[in-house]
Every structure is written in structure tokens, then in C-alpha cells.
PDB file of C-alpha atoms in Angstrom:
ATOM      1  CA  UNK A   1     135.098 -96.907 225.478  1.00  0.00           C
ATOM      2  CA  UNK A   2     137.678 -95.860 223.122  1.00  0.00           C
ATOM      3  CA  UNK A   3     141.129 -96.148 223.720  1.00  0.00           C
ATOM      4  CA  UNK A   4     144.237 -93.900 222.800  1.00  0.00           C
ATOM      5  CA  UNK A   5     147.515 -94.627 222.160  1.00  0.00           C
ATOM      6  CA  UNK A   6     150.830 -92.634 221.654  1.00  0.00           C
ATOM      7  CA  UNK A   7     154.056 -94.734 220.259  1.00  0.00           C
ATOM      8  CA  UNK A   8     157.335 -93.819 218.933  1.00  0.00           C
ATOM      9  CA  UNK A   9     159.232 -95.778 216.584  1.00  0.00           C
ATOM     10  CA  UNK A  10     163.366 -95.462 215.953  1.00  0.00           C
ATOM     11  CA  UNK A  11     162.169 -96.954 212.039  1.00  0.00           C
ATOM     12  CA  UNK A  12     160.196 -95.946 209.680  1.00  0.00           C
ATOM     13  CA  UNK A  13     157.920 -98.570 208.073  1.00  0.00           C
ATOM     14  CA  UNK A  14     155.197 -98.586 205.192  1.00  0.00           C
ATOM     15  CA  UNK A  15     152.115 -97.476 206.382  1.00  0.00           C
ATOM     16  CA  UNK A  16     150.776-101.269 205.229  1.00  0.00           C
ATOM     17  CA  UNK A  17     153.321-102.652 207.339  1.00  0.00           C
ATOM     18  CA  UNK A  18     151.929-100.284 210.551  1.00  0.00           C
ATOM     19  CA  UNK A  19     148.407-101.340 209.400  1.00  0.00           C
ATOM     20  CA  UNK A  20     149.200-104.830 209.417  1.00  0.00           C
ATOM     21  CA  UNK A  21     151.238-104.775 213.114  1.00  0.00           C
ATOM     22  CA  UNK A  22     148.705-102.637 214.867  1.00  0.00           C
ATOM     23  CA  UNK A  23     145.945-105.051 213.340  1.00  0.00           C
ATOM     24  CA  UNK A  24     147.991-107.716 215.290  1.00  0.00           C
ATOM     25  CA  UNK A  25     148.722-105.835 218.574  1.00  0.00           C
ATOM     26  CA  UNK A  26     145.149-104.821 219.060  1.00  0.00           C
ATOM     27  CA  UNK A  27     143.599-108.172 217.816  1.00  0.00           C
ATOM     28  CA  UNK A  28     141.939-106.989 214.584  1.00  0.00           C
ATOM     29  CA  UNK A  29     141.494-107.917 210.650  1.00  0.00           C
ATOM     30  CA  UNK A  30     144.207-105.863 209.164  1.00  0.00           C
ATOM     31  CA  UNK A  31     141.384-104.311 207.246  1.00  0.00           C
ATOM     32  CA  UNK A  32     139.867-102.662 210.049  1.00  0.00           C
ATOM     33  CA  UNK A  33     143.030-100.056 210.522  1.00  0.00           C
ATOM     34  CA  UNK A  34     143.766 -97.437 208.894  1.00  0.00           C
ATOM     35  CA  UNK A  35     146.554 -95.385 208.438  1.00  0.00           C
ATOM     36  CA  UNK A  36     147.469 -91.915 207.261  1.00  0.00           C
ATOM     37  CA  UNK A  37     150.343 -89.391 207.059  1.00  0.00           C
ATOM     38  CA  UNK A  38     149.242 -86.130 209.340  1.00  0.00           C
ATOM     39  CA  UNK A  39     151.172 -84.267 206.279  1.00  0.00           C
ATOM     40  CA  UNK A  40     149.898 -85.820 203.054  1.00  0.00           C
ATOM     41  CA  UNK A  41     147.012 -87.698 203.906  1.00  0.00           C
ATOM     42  CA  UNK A  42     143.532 -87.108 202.572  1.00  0.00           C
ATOM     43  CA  UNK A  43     141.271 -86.556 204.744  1.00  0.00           C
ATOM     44  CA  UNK A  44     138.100 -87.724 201.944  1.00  0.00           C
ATOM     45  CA  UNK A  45     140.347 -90.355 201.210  1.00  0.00           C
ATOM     46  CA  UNK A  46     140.391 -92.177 205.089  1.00  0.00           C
ATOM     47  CA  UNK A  47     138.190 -94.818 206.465  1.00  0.00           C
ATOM     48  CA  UNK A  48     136.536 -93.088 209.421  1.00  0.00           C
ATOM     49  CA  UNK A  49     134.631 -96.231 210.588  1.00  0.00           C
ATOM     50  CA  UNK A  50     137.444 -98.202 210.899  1.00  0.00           C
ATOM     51  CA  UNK A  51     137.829 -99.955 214.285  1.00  0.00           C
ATOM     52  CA  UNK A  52     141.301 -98.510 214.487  1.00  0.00           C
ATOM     53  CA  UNK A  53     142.648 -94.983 213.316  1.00  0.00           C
ATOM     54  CA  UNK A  54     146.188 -94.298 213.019  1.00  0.00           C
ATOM     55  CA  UNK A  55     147.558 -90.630 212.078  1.00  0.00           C
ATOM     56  CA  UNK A  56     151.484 -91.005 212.059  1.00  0.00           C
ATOM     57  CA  UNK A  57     154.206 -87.828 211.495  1.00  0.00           C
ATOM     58  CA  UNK A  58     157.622 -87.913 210.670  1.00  0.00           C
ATOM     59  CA  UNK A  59     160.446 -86.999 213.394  1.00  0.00           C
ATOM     60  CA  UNK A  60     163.616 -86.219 213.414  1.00  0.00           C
ATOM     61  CA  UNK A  61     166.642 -87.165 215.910  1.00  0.00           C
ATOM     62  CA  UNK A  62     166.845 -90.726 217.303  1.00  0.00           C
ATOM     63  CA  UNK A  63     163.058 -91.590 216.094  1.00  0.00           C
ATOM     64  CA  UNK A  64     161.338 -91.837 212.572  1.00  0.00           C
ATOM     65  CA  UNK A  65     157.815 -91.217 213.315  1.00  0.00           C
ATOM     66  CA  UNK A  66     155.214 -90.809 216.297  1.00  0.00           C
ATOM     67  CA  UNK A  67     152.180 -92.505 215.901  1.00  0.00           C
ATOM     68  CA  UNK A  68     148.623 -91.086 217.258  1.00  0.00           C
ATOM     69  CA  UNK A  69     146.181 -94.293 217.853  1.00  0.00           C
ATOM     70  CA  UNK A  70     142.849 -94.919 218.226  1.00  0.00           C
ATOM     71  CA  UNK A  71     140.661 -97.741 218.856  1.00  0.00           C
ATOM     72  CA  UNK A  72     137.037 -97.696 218.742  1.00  0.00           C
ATOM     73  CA  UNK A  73     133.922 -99.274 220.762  1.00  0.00           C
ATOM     74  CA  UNK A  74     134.494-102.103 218.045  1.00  0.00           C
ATOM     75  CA  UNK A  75     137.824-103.318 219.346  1.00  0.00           C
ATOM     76  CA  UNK A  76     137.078-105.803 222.524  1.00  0.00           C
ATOM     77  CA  UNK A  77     138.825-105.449 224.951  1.00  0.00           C
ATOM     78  CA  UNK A  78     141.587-103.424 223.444  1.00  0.00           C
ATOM     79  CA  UNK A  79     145.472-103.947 224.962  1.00  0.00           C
ATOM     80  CA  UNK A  80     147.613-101.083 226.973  1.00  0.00           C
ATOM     81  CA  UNK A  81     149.777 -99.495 225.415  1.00  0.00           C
ATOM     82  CA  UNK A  82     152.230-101.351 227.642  1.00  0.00           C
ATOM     83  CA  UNK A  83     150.794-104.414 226.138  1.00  0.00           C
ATOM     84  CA  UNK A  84     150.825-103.704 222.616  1.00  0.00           C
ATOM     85  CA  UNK A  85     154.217-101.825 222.336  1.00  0.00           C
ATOM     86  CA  UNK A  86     156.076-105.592 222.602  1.00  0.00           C
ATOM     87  CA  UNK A  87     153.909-106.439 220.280  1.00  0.00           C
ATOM     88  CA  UNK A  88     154.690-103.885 217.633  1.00  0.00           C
ATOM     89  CA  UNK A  89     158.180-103.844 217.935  1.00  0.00           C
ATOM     90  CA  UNK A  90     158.066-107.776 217.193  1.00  0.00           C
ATOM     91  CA  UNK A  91     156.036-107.597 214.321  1.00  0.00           C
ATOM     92  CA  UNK A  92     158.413-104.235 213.044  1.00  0.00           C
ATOM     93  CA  UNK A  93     161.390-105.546 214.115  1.00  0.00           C
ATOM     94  CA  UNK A  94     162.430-101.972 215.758  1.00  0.00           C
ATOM     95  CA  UNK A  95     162.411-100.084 219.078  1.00  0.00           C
ATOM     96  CA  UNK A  96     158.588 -98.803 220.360  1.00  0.00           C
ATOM     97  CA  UNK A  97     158.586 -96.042 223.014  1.00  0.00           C
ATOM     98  CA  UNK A  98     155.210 -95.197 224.959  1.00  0.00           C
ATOM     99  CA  UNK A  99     154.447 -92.594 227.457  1.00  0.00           C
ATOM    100  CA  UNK A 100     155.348 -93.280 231.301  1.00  0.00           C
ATOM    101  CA  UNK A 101     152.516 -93.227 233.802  1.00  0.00           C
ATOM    102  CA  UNK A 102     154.709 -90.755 236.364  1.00  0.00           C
ATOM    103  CA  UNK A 103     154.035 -86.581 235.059  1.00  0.00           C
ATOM    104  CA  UNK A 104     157.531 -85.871 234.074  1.00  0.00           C
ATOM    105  CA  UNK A 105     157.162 -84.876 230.465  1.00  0.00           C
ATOM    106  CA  UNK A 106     160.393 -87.037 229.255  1.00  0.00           C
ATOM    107  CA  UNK A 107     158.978 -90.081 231.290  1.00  0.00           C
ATOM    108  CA  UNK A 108     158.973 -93.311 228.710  1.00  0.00           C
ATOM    109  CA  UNK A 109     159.520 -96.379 228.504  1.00  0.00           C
ATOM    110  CA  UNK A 110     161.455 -98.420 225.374  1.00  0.00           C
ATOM    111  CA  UNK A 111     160.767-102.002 223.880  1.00  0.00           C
ATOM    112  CA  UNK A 112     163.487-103.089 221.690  1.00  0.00           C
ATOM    113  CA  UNK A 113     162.045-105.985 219.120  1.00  0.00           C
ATOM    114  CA  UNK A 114     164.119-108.656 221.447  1.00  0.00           C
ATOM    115  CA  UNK A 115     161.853-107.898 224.305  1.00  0.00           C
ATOM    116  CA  UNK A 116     164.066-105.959 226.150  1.00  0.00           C
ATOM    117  CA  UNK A 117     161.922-102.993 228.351  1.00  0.00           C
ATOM    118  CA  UNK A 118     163.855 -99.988 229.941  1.00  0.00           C
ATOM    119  CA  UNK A 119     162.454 -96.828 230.864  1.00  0.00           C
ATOM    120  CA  UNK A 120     163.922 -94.095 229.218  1.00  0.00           C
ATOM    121  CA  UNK A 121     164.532 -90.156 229.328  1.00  0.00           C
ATOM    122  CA  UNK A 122     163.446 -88.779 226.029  1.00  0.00           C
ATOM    123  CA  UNK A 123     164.163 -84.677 225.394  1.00  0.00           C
ATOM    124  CA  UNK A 124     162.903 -82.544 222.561  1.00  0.00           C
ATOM    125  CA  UNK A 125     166.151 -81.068 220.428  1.00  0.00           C
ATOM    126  CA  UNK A 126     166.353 -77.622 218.401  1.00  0.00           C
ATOM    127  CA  UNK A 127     164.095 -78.315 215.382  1.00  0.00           C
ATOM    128  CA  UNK A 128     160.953 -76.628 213.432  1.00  0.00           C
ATOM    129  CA  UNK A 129     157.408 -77.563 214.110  1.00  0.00           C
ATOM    130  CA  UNK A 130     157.168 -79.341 211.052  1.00  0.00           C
ATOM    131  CA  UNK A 131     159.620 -81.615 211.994  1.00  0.00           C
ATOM    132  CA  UNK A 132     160.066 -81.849 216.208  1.00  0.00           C
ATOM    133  CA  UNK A 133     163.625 -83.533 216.516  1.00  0.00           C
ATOM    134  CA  UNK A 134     163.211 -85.824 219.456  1.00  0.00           C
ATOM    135  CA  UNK A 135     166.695 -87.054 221.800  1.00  0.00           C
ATOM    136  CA  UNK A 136     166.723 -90.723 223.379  1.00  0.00           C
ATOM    137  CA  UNK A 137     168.782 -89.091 226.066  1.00  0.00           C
ATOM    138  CA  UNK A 138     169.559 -91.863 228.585  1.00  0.00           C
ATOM    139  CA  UNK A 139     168.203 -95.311 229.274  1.00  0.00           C
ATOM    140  CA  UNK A 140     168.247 -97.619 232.360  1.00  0.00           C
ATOM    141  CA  UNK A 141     169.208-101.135 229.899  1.00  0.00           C
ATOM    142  CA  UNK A 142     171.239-100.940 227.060  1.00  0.00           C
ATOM    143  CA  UNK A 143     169.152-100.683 223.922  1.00  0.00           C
ATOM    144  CA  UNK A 144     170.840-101.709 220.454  1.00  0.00           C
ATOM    145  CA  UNK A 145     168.851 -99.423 218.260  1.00  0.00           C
ATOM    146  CA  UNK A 146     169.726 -96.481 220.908  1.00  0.00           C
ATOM    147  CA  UNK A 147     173.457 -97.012 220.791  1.00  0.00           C
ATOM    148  CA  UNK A 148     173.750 -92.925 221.441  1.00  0.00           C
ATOM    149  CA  UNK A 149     171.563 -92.866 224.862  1.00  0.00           C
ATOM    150  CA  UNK A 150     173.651 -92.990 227.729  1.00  0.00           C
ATOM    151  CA  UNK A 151     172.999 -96.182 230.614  1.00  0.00           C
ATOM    152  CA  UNK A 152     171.960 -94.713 234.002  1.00  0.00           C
ATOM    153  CA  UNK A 153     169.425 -94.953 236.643  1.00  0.00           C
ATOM    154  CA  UNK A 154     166.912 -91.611 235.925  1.00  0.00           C
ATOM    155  CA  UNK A 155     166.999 -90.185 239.445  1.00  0.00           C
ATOM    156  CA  UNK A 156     164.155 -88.214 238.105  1.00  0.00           C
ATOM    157  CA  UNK A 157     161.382 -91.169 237.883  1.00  0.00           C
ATOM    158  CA  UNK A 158     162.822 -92.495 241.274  1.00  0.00           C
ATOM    159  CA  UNK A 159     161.748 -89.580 243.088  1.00  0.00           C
ATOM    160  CA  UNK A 160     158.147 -89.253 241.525  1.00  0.00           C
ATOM    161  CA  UNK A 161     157.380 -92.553 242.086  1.00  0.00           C
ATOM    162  CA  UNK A 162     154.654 -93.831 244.644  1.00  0.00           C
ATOM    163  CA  UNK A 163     156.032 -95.949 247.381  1.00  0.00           C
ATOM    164  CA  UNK A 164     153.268 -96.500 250.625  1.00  0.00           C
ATOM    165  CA  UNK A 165     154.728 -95.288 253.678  1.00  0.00           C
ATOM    166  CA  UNK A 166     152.332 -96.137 256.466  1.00  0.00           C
ATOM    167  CA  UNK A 167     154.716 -94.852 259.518  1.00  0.00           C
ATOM    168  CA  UNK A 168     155.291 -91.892 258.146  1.00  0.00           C
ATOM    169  CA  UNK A 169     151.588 -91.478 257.266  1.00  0.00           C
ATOM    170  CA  UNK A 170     150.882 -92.501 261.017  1.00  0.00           C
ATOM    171  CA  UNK A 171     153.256 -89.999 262.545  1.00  0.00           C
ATOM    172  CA  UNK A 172     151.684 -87.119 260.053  1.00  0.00           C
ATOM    173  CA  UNK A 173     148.548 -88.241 261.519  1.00  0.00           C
ATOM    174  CA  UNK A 174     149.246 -88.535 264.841  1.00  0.00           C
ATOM    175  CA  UNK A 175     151.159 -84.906 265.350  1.00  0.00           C
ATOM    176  CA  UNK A 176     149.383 -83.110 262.926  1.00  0.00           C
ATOM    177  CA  UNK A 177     145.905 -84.465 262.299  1.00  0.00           C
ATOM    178  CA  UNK A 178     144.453 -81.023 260.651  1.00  0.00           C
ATOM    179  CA  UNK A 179     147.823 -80.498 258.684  1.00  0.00           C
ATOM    180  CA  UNK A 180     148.478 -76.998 260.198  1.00  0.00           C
ATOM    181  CA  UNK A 181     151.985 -77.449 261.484  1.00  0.00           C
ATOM    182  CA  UNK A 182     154.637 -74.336 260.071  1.00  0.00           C
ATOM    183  CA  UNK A 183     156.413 -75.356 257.279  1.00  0.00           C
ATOM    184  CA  UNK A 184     159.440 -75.158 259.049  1.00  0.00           C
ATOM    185  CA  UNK A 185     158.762 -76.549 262.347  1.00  0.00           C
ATOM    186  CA  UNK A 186     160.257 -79.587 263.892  1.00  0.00           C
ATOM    187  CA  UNK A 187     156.804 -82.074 262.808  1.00  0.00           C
ATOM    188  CA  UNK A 188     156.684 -80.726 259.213  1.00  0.00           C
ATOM    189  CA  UNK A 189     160.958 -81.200 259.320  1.00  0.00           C
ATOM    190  CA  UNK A 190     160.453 -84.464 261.069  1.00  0.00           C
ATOM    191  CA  UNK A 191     157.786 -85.673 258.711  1.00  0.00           C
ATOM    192  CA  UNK A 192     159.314 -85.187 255.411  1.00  0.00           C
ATOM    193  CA  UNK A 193     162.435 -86.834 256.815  1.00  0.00           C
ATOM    194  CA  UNK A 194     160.601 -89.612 257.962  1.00  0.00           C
ATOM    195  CA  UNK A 195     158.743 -90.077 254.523  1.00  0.00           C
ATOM    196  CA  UNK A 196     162.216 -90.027 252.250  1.00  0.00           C
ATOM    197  CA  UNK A 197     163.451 -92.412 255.153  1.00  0.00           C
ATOM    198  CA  UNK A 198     160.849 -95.086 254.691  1.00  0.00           C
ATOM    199  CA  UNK A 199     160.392 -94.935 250.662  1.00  0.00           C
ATOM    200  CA  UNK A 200     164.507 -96.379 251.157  1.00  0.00           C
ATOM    201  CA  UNK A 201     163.512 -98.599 253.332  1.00  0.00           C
ATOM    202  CA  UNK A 202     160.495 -99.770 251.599  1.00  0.00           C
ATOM    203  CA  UNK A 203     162.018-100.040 248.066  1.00  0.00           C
ATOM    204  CA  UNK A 204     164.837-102.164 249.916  1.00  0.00           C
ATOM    205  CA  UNK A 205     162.278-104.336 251.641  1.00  0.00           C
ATOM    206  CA  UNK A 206     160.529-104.736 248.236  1.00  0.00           C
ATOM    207  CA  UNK A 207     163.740-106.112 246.211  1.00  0.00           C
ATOM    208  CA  UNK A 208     163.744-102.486 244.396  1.00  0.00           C
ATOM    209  CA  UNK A 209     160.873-102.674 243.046  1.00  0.00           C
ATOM    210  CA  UNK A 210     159.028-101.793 241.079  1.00  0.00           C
ATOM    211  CA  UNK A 211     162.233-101.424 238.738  1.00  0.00           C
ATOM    212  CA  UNK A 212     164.904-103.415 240.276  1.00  0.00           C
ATOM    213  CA  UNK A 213     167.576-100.284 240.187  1.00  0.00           C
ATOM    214  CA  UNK A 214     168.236 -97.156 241.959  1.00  0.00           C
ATOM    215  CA  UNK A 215     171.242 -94.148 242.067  1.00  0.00           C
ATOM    216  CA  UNK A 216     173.668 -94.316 244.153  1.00  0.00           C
ATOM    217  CA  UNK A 217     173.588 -90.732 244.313  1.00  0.00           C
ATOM    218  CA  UNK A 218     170.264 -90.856 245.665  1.00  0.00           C
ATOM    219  CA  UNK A 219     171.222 -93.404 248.544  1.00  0.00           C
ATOM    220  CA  UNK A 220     173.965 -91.003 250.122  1.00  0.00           C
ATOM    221  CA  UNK A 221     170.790 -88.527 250.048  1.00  0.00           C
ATOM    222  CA  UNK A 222     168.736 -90.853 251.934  1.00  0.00           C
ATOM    223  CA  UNK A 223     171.374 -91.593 254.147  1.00  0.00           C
ATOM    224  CA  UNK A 224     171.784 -87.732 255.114  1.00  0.00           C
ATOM    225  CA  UNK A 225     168.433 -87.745 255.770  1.00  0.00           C
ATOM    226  CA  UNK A 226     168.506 -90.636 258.328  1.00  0.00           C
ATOM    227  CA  UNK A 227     171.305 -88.590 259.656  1.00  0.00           C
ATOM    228  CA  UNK A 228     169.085 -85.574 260.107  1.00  0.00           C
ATOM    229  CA  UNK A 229     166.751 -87.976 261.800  1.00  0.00           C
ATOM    230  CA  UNK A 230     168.864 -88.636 264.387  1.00  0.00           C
ATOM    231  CA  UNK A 231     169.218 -85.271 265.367  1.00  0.00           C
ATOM    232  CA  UNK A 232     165.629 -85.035 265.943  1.00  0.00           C
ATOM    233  CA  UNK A 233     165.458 -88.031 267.662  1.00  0.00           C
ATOM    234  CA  UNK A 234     168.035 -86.698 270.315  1.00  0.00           C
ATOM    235  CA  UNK A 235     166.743 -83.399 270.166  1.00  0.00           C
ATOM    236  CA  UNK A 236     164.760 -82.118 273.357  1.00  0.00           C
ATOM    237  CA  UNK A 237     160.979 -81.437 272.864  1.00  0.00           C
ATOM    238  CA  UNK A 238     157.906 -83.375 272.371  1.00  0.00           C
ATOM    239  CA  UNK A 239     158.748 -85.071 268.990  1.00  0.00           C
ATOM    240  CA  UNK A 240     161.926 -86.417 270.212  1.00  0.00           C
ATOM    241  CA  UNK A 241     159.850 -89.361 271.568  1.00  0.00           C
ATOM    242  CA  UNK A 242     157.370 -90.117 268.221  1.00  0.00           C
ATOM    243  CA  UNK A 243     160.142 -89.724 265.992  1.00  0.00           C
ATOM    244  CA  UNK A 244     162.405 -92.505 267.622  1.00  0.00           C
ATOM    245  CA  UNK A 245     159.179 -94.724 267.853  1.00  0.00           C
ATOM    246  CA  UNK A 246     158.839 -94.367 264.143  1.00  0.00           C
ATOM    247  CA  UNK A 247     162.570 -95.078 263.529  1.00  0.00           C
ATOM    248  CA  UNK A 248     162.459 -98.093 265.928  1.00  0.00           C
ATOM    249  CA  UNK A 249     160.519-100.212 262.699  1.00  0.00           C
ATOM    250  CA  UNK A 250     161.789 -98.440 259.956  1.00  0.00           C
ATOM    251  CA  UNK A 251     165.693 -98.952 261.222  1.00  0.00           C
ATOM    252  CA  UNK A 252     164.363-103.073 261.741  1.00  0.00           C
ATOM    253  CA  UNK A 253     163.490-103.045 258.120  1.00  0.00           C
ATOM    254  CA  UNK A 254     167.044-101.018 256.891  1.00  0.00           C
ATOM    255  CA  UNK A 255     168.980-103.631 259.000  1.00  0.00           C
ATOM    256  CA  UNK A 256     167.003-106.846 257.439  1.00  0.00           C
ATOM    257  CA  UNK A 257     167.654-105.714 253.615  1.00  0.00           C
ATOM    258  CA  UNK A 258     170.891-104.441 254.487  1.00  0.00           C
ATOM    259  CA  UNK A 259     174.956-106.081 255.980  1.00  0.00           C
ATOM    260  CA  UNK A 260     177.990-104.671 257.782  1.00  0.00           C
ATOM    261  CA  UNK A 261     180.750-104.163 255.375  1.00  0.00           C
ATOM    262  CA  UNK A 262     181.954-101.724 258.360  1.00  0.00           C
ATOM    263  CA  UNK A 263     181.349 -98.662 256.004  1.00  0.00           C
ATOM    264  CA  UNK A 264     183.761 -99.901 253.193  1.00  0.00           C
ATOM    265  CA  UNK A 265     180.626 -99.068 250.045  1.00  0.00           C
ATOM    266  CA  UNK A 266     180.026 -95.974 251.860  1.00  0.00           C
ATOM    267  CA  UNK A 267     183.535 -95.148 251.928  1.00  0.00           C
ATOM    268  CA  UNK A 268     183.867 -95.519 248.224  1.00  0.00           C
ATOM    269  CA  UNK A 269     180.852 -93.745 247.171  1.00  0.00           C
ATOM    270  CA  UNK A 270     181.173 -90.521 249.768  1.00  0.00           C
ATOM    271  CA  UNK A 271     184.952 -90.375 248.940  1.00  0.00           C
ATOM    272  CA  UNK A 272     185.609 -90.746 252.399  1.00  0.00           C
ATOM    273  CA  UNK A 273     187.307 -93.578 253.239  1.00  0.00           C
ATOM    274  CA  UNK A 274     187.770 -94.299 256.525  1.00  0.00           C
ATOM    275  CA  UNK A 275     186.548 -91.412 257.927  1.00  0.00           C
ATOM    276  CA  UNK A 276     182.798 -92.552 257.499  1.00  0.00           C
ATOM    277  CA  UNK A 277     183.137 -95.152 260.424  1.00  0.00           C
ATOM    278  CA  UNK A 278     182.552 -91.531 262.118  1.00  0.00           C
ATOM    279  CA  UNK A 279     179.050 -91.653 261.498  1.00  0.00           C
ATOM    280  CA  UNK A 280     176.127 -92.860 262.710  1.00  0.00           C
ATOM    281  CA  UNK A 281     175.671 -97.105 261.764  1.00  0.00           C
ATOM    282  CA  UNK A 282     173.860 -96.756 258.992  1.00  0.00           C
ATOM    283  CA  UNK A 283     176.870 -95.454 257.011  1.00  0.00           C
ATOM    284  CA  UNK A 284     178.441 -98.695 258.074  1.00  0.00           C
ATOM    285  CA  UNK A 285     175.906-101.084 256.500  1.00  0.00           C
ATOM    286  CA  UNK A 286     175.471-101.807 252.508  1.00  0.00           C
ATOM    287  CA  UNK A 287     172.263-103.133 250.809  1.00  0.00           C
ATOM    288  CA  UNK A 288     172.344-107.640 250.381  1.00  0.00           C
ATOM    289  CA  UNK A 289     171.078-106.696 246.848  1.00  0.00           C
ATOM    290  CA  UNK A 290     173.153-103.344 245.034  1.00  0.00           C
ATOM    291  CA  UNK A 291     170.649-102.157 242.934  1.00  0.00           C
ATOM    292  CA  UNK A 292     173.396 -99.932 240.439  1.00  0.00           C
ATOM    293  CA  UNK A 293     176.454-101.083 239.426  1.00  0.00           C
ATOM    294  CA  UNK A 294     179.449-101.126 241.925  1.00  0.00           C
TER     295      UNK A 294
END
């Protein structure tokens, strides 16, 4: 099967120098790439049997040139691109960027040539078509050859990402089997809470993973939402009962991953102060492991 790749590179290098690193990160002879400028190049002048095919354009902005790669039946067992980027950026001695698995559009993640991976927001700046000027907008690491993107969690891949939540699944299942609930009744309300609830939870029972960070500014959202729970959950009517089952296990796991500091984080990052030991006990409780920086 023939595999694709997409890459970004902050430097440009000689197209024998891309020959001879993608030869490398996809385990061929050097001989059996080749490379070509989407501009200039010939087509009657490229190897079309080569194992791997390479068609590169210049960019403007914080990159030099995106790559389009392509490896033939002949390449066993070809790498990921998440496998081969480290690779390239070694052997280039510059920062690789490859497409994100989650849909946004400016999903990617960066590999600087010391190793270093971050995921990183990339945006496309006012240019021509001839010449797209791409924008390293933010990171989640520092990066040295992206000394202009800004460090911050990117709320936006947090909330696309897949996190399992089998009690909210099983409540969804239980009170509305055939999915026909109204949008804006109390399951479909208590549902959605309940999911946003346990991807917290389960993210805080997982270390953080898969990424090890997460915004601040999305934690006081989650919190709100547990706050919205318990108005359901004291709320008379049939779900008042499923809904406090549900938050019976998930609240367990909040409490394990998380200790009393009697509100004082919450207090800080609300702008509240003291007035947060007002609210419910989860405002009074801070995660063992801070996954941004306090």
C-alpha cells in the first residue's frame, strides 16, 4: 500500500540533502528518492519508479518549504509520519511539522532536531497562491527555531479529543436508548453535562493524558458544569435519581486525582477569593498533579 506524507520544515535544505534524510527516515538507498521543486521541476526529467517521490514548494512566514511524500509498494514497511518526522529533523538539523490526527485544520504537531515534540497551532497569513505564508501561531513546549509562537495549552485540540466515558455512555443508554429525547430536555441537558464531567475526570484519572497539559480556563468550565450537575441532581423528576447514581463514581474518581486546598487555586483562578468556599466542594479541591503552570 502506498503511503503519504505531508511535512513542514522552518529550513530550507538542498534537495540532495532532503533526498538523502528521507532515504534515512523511510529506510531506503538514497538513490531510490527523488526530489523535485513543484515550480521548476521537470516533469521528463523525474524518476517516476522511484520507491519514494518527493514534490516540495517554497513557503513563506515561519516555514521554508512543505514537502508532499510518497512511498511506494517498494518501501517495507514504511514509518508514520510521526515516526519519521524525528527522524528528519535529526538528519536536517531543523524543526519538522506534520499534520495532527484531530480535524481542526491548524492541528500539528512540531519536532525540533533535539527531540523535543509539541503540538502546535499553525494559521495561514495574507499571502498569494504562489507563495501561501504559513504562521507557527502558538505551541504547547517552547521550540527554539519558533522563538515567535506563543507557549499555551490549545484549548482547541483539548476539546476534540477522544476520551471514553462509559457512565455517561451508560446513562445515554439507559434514559434514552433510541436517542429521541428534545434537545433541550432535562436527559439531553443531563447527558452532555455528564459527558464534559467525566472527560475531567477521566483525563485526571489518566495523569493528563494523552498530553500531560490542560487550560486552566477549561477547568473553571468543567467545574460550572459539575455545578449545573448538581442542580439536576436536586432537581425533582425522574432523572434526579440516575443522574446522582452517575455522579456517585465519577465524584470517587475527582476526589482520588484531586486535594483540599479549601478553595485557595480556585480562588486565584475565578478571581474570587474567598468567596468560592460558597460553592459546592468541588471548588474547594485542586488537582495532586497541575497540568498548566500555576
Amino acid at each position: 500500500m502506498t503511503a503519504s506524507y505531508t511535512f513542514l520544515t522552518v529550513h530550507r535544505a538542498a534537495p540532495h540533502l532532503m533526498a538523502a534524510a528521507l532515504a534515512g527516515a523511510l529506510g531506503v538507498p538514497a538513490a531510490g528518492v527523488d526530489v523535485a521543486d513543484e515550480d521548476t521541476g521537470q516533469a521528463d526529467d523525474r524518476n517516476w519508479d522511484a520507491p519514494v517521490l518527493c514534490t516540495y514548494r517554497a513557503v513563506a512566514g515561519d516555514l521554508a518549504l512543505a514537502w508532499d511524500v510518497s512511498a511506494s509498494d517498494a518501501v517495507a514497511a514504511p514509518p508514520g509520519e510521526a515516526e519519521a518526522a524525528p527522524r528528519l529533523a535529526d538528519a536536517l538539523g531543523t524543526t519538522v511539522l506534520y499534520p495532527a490526527r484531530e480535524k481542526a485544520p491548524s492541528a500539528y504537531w512540531a519536532v525540533g532536531p533535539d527531540g523535543t515534540l509539541t503540538r502546535a497551532r499553525l494559521l495561514e497569513g495574507e499571502g498569494d497562491e504562489e507563495r501561501p505564508v504559513l504562521v507557527v501561531d502558538a505551541v504547547e513546549a517552547p521550540m527554539d527555531q519558533l522563538p515567535s509562537a506563543r507557549v499555551e495549552v490549545l484549548a482547541e485540540i483539548l476539546r476534540e479529543q477522544q476520551v471514553e466515558t462509559p457512565v455517561a455512555d451508560a446513562y445515554a443508554a439507559a434514559r434514552d436508548p433510541h436517542g429521541r429525547a428534545p434537545a433541550v430536555g432535562t436527559v439531553n441537558r443531563a447527558r452532555e453535562a455528564l459527558l464534559l464531567w467525566e472527560r475531567l475526570v477521566r483525563r485526571i484519572d489518566a495523569g493528563w493524558s494523552p498530553g500531560g497539559r490542560y487550560s486552566a480556563e477549561l477547568y473553571v468550565e468543567d467545574l460550572r458544569t459539575r455545578d449545573r450537575l448538581a442542580e439536576l441532581a436536586e432537581a425533582a423528576g425522574p432523572e434526579r435519581g440516575p443522574v446522582r447514581q452517575a455522579l456517585e463514581e465519577l465524584d470517587e474518581l475527582f476526589r482520588h486525582g484531586t486535594e483540599d486546598d479549601s478553595g485557595a487555586l480556585l480562588g486565584r483562578l475565578t478571581r474570587s477569593g474567598s468567596a468560592v468556599a460558597d460553592r459546592g466542594w468541588w471548588w474547594h479541591r485542586r488537582p495532586v498533579e497541575l497540568p498548566w503552570d500555576d
